[in-house]
Amino acid sequence: FNSTFGEGTPFGNVAVGTYHYGLYVYSIKHQQTALNHFIQSGGGKCASATDQRHTASGISWKFTINNISQGMLNPFGLRMPGRVVRSGVAFNVAIWTRRDSTGISGALCIRGGQVAGVPEDAKTAADPSINTWTQYTLTITPTEDGVIEPCFLVWNNTDSTEHNFWIDDISFP
């Protein structure tokens, strides 16, 4: 948090070639700059961005995936804030997405086992048309009160060419 790095590239690709799945390096308030956040994994990165936004305010999250090791079986995962859910009451999460290539895909996800009634991962594929913002929604109905943590998954589905995927305006309607 509030980190400062003296070199232009503070992290190399984390564990490239050794496939340490799930290993991430986080830098929040990167270079001590507000709204500048950076997450690095072995096959890509995610950073706060202003180059593409669904709305004009704040930031979007830009995933840049540049390695086939960050494929469908090992997607880059960005956790969202935990939310309270009630037994028998539908819970919705919505997100706007954009991508620059069909070589990258995403999914809105709630991992199974967080609360009763959601034993398996619940996912909604998010494959918007190229350079077009599209909204996706995921709904679950738990059978117990609790807290769930939605996430967004992104993966390279073709090769090791660099592809970008943005998410913005996460809501819980």
CSV table of C-alpha atoms in Angstrom, one decimal:
chain,number,residue,atom,x,y,z
A,1,PHE,CA,0.0,0.0,0.0
A,2,ASN,CA,1.3,3.5,-0.9
A,3,SER,CA,4.4,1.9,-2.4
A,4,THR,CA,7.3,3.6,-4.2
A,5,PHE,CA,9.6,1.8,-6.7
A,6,GLY,CA,12.8,3.4,-8.0
A,7,GLU,CA,12.7,1.6,-11.4
A,8,GLY,CA,10.4,1.9,-14.3
A,9,THR,CA,9.3,-1.8,-14.2
A,10,PRO,CA,8.9,-2.6,-10.5
A,11,PHE,CA,7.8,-6.3,-11.1
A,12,GLY,CA,8.9,-8.7,-13.8
A,13,ASN,CA,6.4,-11.3,-14.8
A,14,VAL,CA,5.8,-13.2,-11.6
A,15,ALA,CA,6.8,-16.8,-11.9
A,16,VAL,CA,6.6,-17.0,-15.7
A,17,GLY,CA,7.5,-20.5,-16.8
A,18,THR,CA,7.1,-22.1,-13.4
A,19,TYR,CA,3.3,-21.7,-13.3
A,20,HIS,CA,2.7,-20.6,-9.8
A,21,TYR,CA,-1.0,-20.4,-10.2
A,22,GLY,CA,-2.8,-17.8,-8.1
A,23,LEU,CA,0.4,-15.9,-7.3
A,24,TYR,CA,-0.2,-12.1,-7.5
A,25,VAL,CA,1.8,-9.1,-6.5
A,26,TYR,CA,-0.3,-6.1,-5.4
A,27,SER,CA,0.6,-2.4,-5.3
A,28,ILE,CA,-2.2,-0.1,-4.1
A,29,LYS,CA,-1.6,3.6,-4.5
A,30,HIS,CA,1.3,2.6,-6.7
A,31,GLN,CA,4.2,5.1,-6.7
A,32,GLN,CA,2.2,6.9,-3.9
A,33,THR,CA,-0.3,8.1,-6.4
A,34,ALA,CA,-4.1,8.1,-5.7
A,35,LEU,CA,-6.2,5.9,-8.0
A,36,ASN,CA,-3.1,4.2,-9.3
A,37,HIS,CA,-3.3,0.5,-8.5
A,38,PHE,CA,-1.4,-2.4,-10.0
A,39,ILE,CA,-1.6,-6.1,-9.8
A,40,GLN,CA,0.9,-8.5,-11.5
A,41,SER,CA,0.5,-12.2,-12.1
A,42,GLY,CA,2.6,-14.7,-14.1
A,43,GLY,CA,0.6,-14.2,-17.3
A,44,GLY,CA,-0.6,-10.6,-17.1
A,45,LYS,CA,-1.5,-7.6,-15.1
A,46,CYS,CA,-4.4,-5.6,-14.0
A,47,ALA,CA,-4.2,-1.8,-13.3
A,48,SER,CA,-6.5,1.1,-12.7
A,49,ALA,CA,-7.1,2.9,-16.0
A,50,THR,CA,-8.5,6.0,-17.6
A,51,ASP,CA,-7.9,5.1,-21.2
A,52,GLN,CA,-11.2,3.3,-21.5
A,53,ARG,CA,-14.1,4.0,-19.1
A,54,HIS,CA,-17.8,3.2,-19.4
A,55,THR,CA,-18.6,6.5,-17.5
A,56,ALA,CA,-16.5,9.6,-17.4
A,57,SER,CA,-15.8,9.4,-13.6
A,58,GLY,CA,-13.2,7.5,-11.7
A,59,ILE,CA,-11.3,4.6,-13.1
A,60,SER,CA,-11.8,1.3,-14.9
A,61,TRP,CA,-9.8,-1.9,-14.3
A,62,LYS,CA,-7.7,-2.8,-17.3
A,63,PHE,CA,-6.4,-6.4,-17.6
A,64,THR,CA,-3.5,-7.0,-20.0
A,65,ILE,CA,-2.9,-10.7,-20.6
A,66,ASN,CA,0.2,-11.6,-22.5
A,67,ASN,CA,0.9,-15.2,-21.8
A,68,ILE,CA,-1.0,-18.4,-22.6
A,69,SER,CA,-0.3,-19.6,-19.1
A,70,GLN,CA,-3.1,-17.2,-18.1
A,71,GLY,CA,-5.6,-19.3,-20.0
A,72,MET,CA,-9.0,-20.6,-19.1
A,73,LEU,CA,-7.7,-23.1,-16.6
A,74,ASN,CA,-5.7,-20.4,-14.8
A,75,PRO,CA,-7.6,-17.1,-15.3
A,76,PHE,CA,-6.5,-13.8,-13.8
A,77,GLY,CA,-9.0,-13.2,-10.9
A,78,LEU,CA,-9.9,-9.8,-9.5
A,79,ARG,CA,-11.8,-10.0,-6.2
A,80,MET,CA,-14.7,-7.6,-5.5
A,81,PRO,CA,-15.8,-6.3,-2.1
A,82,GLY,CA,-17.7,-8.8,0.0
A,83,ARG,CA,-21.5,-8.3,0.1
A,84,VAL,CA,-24.1,-9.5,2.6
A,85,VAL,CA,-26.7,-11.9,1.2
A,86,ARG,CA,-29.9,-13.1,2.7
A,87,SER,CA,-31.4,-16.6,2.6
A,88,GLY,CA,-34.0,-17.0,-0.2
A,89,VAL,CA,-33.4,-13.5,-1.6
A,90,ALA,CA,-31.9,-13.1,-5.1
A,91,PHE,CA,-28.5,-11.4,-5.1
A,92,ASN,CA,-27.5,-9.6,-8.3
A,93,VAL,CA,-24.1,-8.2,-9.4
A,94,ALA,CA,-23.7,-6.3,-12.7
A,95,ILE,CA,-20.6,-5.1,-14.5
A,96,TRP,CA,-19.8,-3.3,-17.7
A,97,THR,CA,-17.0,-4.9,-19.9
A,98,ARG,CA,-15.0,-4.1,-23.0
A,99,ARG,CA,-12.2,-5.9,-24.8
A,100,ASP,CA,-9.9,-5.1,-27.7
A,101,SER,CA,-9.6,-8.6,-29.2
A,102,THR,CA,-11.5,-11.9,-29.4
A,103,GLY,CA,-8.2,-13.5,-28.1
A,104,ILE,CA,-9.3,-12.5,-24.5
A,105,SER,CA,-12.4,-13.5,-22.6
A,106,GLY,CA,-13.9,-12.9,-19.2
A,107,ALA,CA,-16.5,-14.0,-16.7
A,108,LEU,CA,-18.4,-12.6,-13.8
A,109,CYS,CA,-18.1,-15.2,-11.0
A,110,ILE,CA,-19.2,-16.1,-7.5
A,111,ARG,CA,-17.1,-19.0,-6.3
A,112,GLY,CA,-19.2,-21.9,-4.9
A,113,GLY,CA,-19.1,-22.9,-1.3
A,114,GLN,CA,-19.2,-19.3,0.2
A,115,VAL,CA,-22.8,-19.8,1.3
A,116,ALA,CA,-25.3,-22.6,1.3
A,117,GLY,CA,-27.4,-22.8,-1.8
A,118,VAL,CA,-24.4,-22.0,-4.1
A,119,PRO,CA,-22.3,-25.2,-4.0
A,120,GLU,CA,-20.7,-24.7,-7.4
A,121,ASP,CA,-19.2,-21.6,-9.1
A,122,ALA,CA,-21.8,-19.4,-10.6
A,123,LYS,CA,-20.5,-17.7,-13.8
A,124,THR,CA,-21.7,-15.4,-16.5
A,125,ALA,CA,-19.5,-15.3,-19.6
A,126,ALA,CA,-18.5,-11.8,-20.6
A,127,ASP,CA,-17.5,-11.7,-24.2
A,128,PRO,CA,-18.4,-8.2,-25.5
A,129,SER,CA,-18.0,-7.2,-29.1
A,130,ILE,CA,-14.6,-5.7,-29.9
A,131,ASN,CA,-14.3,-2.1,-28.5
A,132,THR,CA,-17.9,-2.0,-27.3
A,133,TRP,CA,-19.1,-1.6,-23.7
A,134,THR,CA,-21.6,-4.3,-22.7
A,135,GLN,CA,-23.3,-5.0,-19.4
A,136,TYR,CA,-23.4,-8.5,-17.8
A,137,THR,CA,-25.4,-9.6,-14.7
A,138,LEU,CA,-25.1,-12.6,-12.5
A,139,THR,CA,-27.8,-13.7,-10.0
A,140,ILE,CA,-27.7,-16.2,-7.2
A,141,THR,CA,-30.2,-17.1,-4.5
A,142,PRO,CA,-28.5,-18.5,-1.4
A,143,THR,CA,-30.2,-20.6,1.2
A,144,GLU,CA,-28.5,-19.1,4.2
A,145,ASP,CA,-27.5,-15.6,5.3
A,146,GLY,CA,-23.9,-14.8,4.8
A,147,VAL,CA,-21.3,-12.8,2.9
A,148,ILE,CA,-20.1,-13.6,-0.6
A,149,GLU,CA,-17.2,-12.2,-2.5
A,150,PRO,CA,-17.8,-11.9,-6.3
A,151,CYS,CA,-14.8,-11.8,-8.6
A,152,PHE,CA,-14.1,-11.2,-12.3
A,153,LEU,CA,-12.0,-13.7,-14.3
A,154,VAL,CA,-10.0,-12.9,-17.4
A,155,TRP,CA,-8.0,-15.3,-19.6
A,156,ASN,CA,-6.1,-15.5,-22.9
A,157,ASN,CA,-7.9,-17.9,-25.1
A,158,THR,CA,-5.6,-18.0,-28.2
A,159,ASP,CA,-1.9,-17.5,-27.8
A,160,SER,CA,0.7,-15.3,-26.0
A,161,THR,CA,-0.2,-12.2,-27.9
A,162,GLU,CA,-1.0,-9.2,-25.6
A,163,HIS,CA,-4.8,-8.6,-25.3
A,164,ASN,CA,-6.7,-6.1,-23.1
A,165,PHE,CA,-10.0,-6.3,-21.2
A,166,TRP,CA,-11.6,-3.5,-19.2
A,167,ILE,CA,-14.3,-3.7,-16.4
A,168,ASP,CA,-16.1,-0.7,-15.0
A,169,ASP,CA,-19.2,0.4,-13.1
A,170,ILE,CA,-19.7,-2.6,-10.9
A,171,SER,CA,-23.1,-2.5,-9.2
A,172,PHE,CA,-25.3,-4.6,-7.0
A,173,PRO,CA,-28.8,-3.7,-8.3
